[in-house]
């Protein structure tokens, strides 16, 4: 079955950087557009970034534009999220998601497979 396993989260200070990874198995990764979402305590899950299956198109939430970069390595079946200039409001559980489609999606309901998530905590 499809497995998405995130890693790279942790506790950092405001202004620091982190790089999240999402290792995929059980699916044809190169056929899948991918996304990163996050959920803070007491809040709904929100879109962070998405990337088309060939990496040619990306999209970002306004709150992370210019600070976060989504990328993928189809040879390694791995999705990445480089997060720079982290702020306390970025604190959340970050999850990756996959969908068999060439196009980007930003709505969680459009994604069929999800990872368990990795905690990112940013202290002020």
Coordinates of C-alpha atoms in Angstrom, one line a residue:
X1 CA 0.0 0.0 0.0
X2 CA 1.0 3.6 -0.3
X3 CA 3.3 4.9 2.4
X4 CA 4.4 8.5 2.9
X5 CA 6.9 9.0 5.7
X6 CA 7.9 12.5 6.8
X7 CA 11.1 13.4 8.6
X8 CA 13.2 16.4 9.4
X9 CA 11.0 18.2 11.9
X10 CA 12.2 19.5 15.2
X11 CA 12.5 22.4 17.7
X12 CA 14.2 25.5 16.3
X13 CA 14.4 29.2 17.1
X14 CA 12.8 32.0 15.1
X15 CA 14.8 32.7 12.1
X16 CA 16.3 29.2 11.8
X17 CA 15.8 26.8 8.9
X18 CA 14.6 23.2 8.6
X19 CA 14.4 20.8 5.6
X20 CA 11.5 18.3 5.7
X21 CA 11.6 15.1 3.6
X22 CA 8.8 12.8 2.6
X23 CA 9.8 9.4 1.4
X24 CA 7.1 7.7 -0.8
X25 CA 6.6 4.0 -1.5
X26 CA 3.8 1.9 -2.9
X27 CA 2.9 4.4 -5.6
X28 CA 4.3 5.6 -8.9
X29 CA 5.9 8.7 -7.4
X30 CA 6.7 10.3 -10.8
X31 CA 3.0 10.1 -11.7
X32 CA 1.9 11.9 -8.5
X33 CA 1.6 15.6 -7.8
X34 CA 2.5 16.2 -4.2
X35 CA 1.7 18.7 -1.5
X36 CA 2.7 19.8 2.0
X37 CA 0.0 20.7 4.5
X38 CA 0.2 21.7 8.2
X39 CA -2.1 21.7 11.2
X40 CA -1.5 23.7 14.3
X41 CA -3.3 22.8 17.6
X42 CA -6.9 23.9 17.5
X43 CA -6.8 24.9 13.9
X44 CA -7.8 23.3 10.6
X45 CA -5.4 21.7 8.3
X46 CA -4.0 24.3 5.8
X47 CA -2.2 24.2 2.5
X48 CA 1.5 25.0 2.5
X49 CA 2.9 24.1 -0.9
X50 CA 2.4 21.9 -3.9
X51 CA 4.4 20.6 -6.8
X52 CA 3.5 19.0 -10.1
X53 CA 4.6 15.5 -10.9
X54 CA 7.4 16.7 -13.1
X55 CA 8.4 19.5 -10.7
X56 CA 7.7 22.1 -13.4
X57 CA 5.0 23.9 -11.5
X58 CA 4.7 24.9 -7.9
X59 CA 2.3 26.8 -5.7
X60 CA 2.6 28.3 -2.2
X61 CA 0.4 29.7 0.5
X62 CA 0.8 33.4 0.8
X63 CA 2.1 33.0 4.4
X64 CA 5.1 31.0 3.3
X65 CA 6.0 32.5 -0.1
X66 CA 9.6 33.6 -0.3
X67 CA 10.5 31.6 2.8
X68 CA 9.6 28.0 1.9
X69 CA 10.6 26.0 -1.2
X70 CA 9.1 22.7 -2.3
X71 CA 11.1 20.3 -4.5
X72 CA 11.2 16.7 -5.4
X73 CA 13.6 14.0 -6.5
X74 CA 11.7 11.5 -8.6
X75 CA 14.7 9.2 -8.8
X76 CA 14.6 8.9 -5.0
X77 CA 10.8 9.0 -4.6
X78 CA 11.3 11.9 -2.2
X79 CA 9.6 15.2 -1.6
X80 CA 11.2 18.1 0.2
X81 CA 10.2 21.3 1.9
X82 CA 13.0 23.8 2.6
X83 CA 11.8 26.2 5.3
X84 CA 13.8 29.3 6.0
X85 CA 13.2 32.3 8.3
X86 CA 10.9 30.2 10.4
X87 CA 8.5 32.0 12.7
X88 CA 6.5 30.9 15.8
X89 CA 3.3 30.9 13.6
X90 CA 4.9 28.1 11.5
X91 CA 4.6 25.8 14.5
X92 CA 2.5 22.8 13.4
X93 CA 2.5 19.2 12.3
X94 CA 3.6 19.1 8.7
X95 CA 2.2 16.3 6.5
X96 CA 2.9 15.4 2.9
X97 CA 0.2 14.2 0.5
X98 CA 0.0 12.5 -2.9
X99 CA -2.5 12.4 -5.8
X100 CA -2.3 10.7 -9.1
X101 CA -2.6 13.7 -11.3
X102 CA -0.3 15.9 -13.4
X103 CA -1.8 19.1 -12.0
X104 CA -1.3 20.9 -8.7
X105 CA -4.0 20.9 -6.1
X106 CA -4.3 22.9 -2.9
X107 CA -7.4 21.5 -1.3
X108 CA -6.7 18.6 1.1
X109 CA -9.8 16.7 -0.2
X110 CA -8.1 16.3 -3.6
X111 CA -5.3 14.2 -2.1
X112 CA -5.8 10.5 -1.7
X113 CA -2.7 9.5 0.4
X114 CA -1.2 11.1 3.5
X115 CA 1.7 10.7 5.8
X116 CA 1.5 10.7 9.5
X117 CA 3.3 14.1 9.8
X118 CA 6.3 15.5 11.5
X119 CA 6.2 18.2 14.3
X120 CA 7.8 21.5 13.7
X121 CA 8.1 23.8 16.7
X122 CA 9.5 27.3 16.4
X123 CA 10.3 29.2 19.6
X124 CA 10.5 33.0 19.8

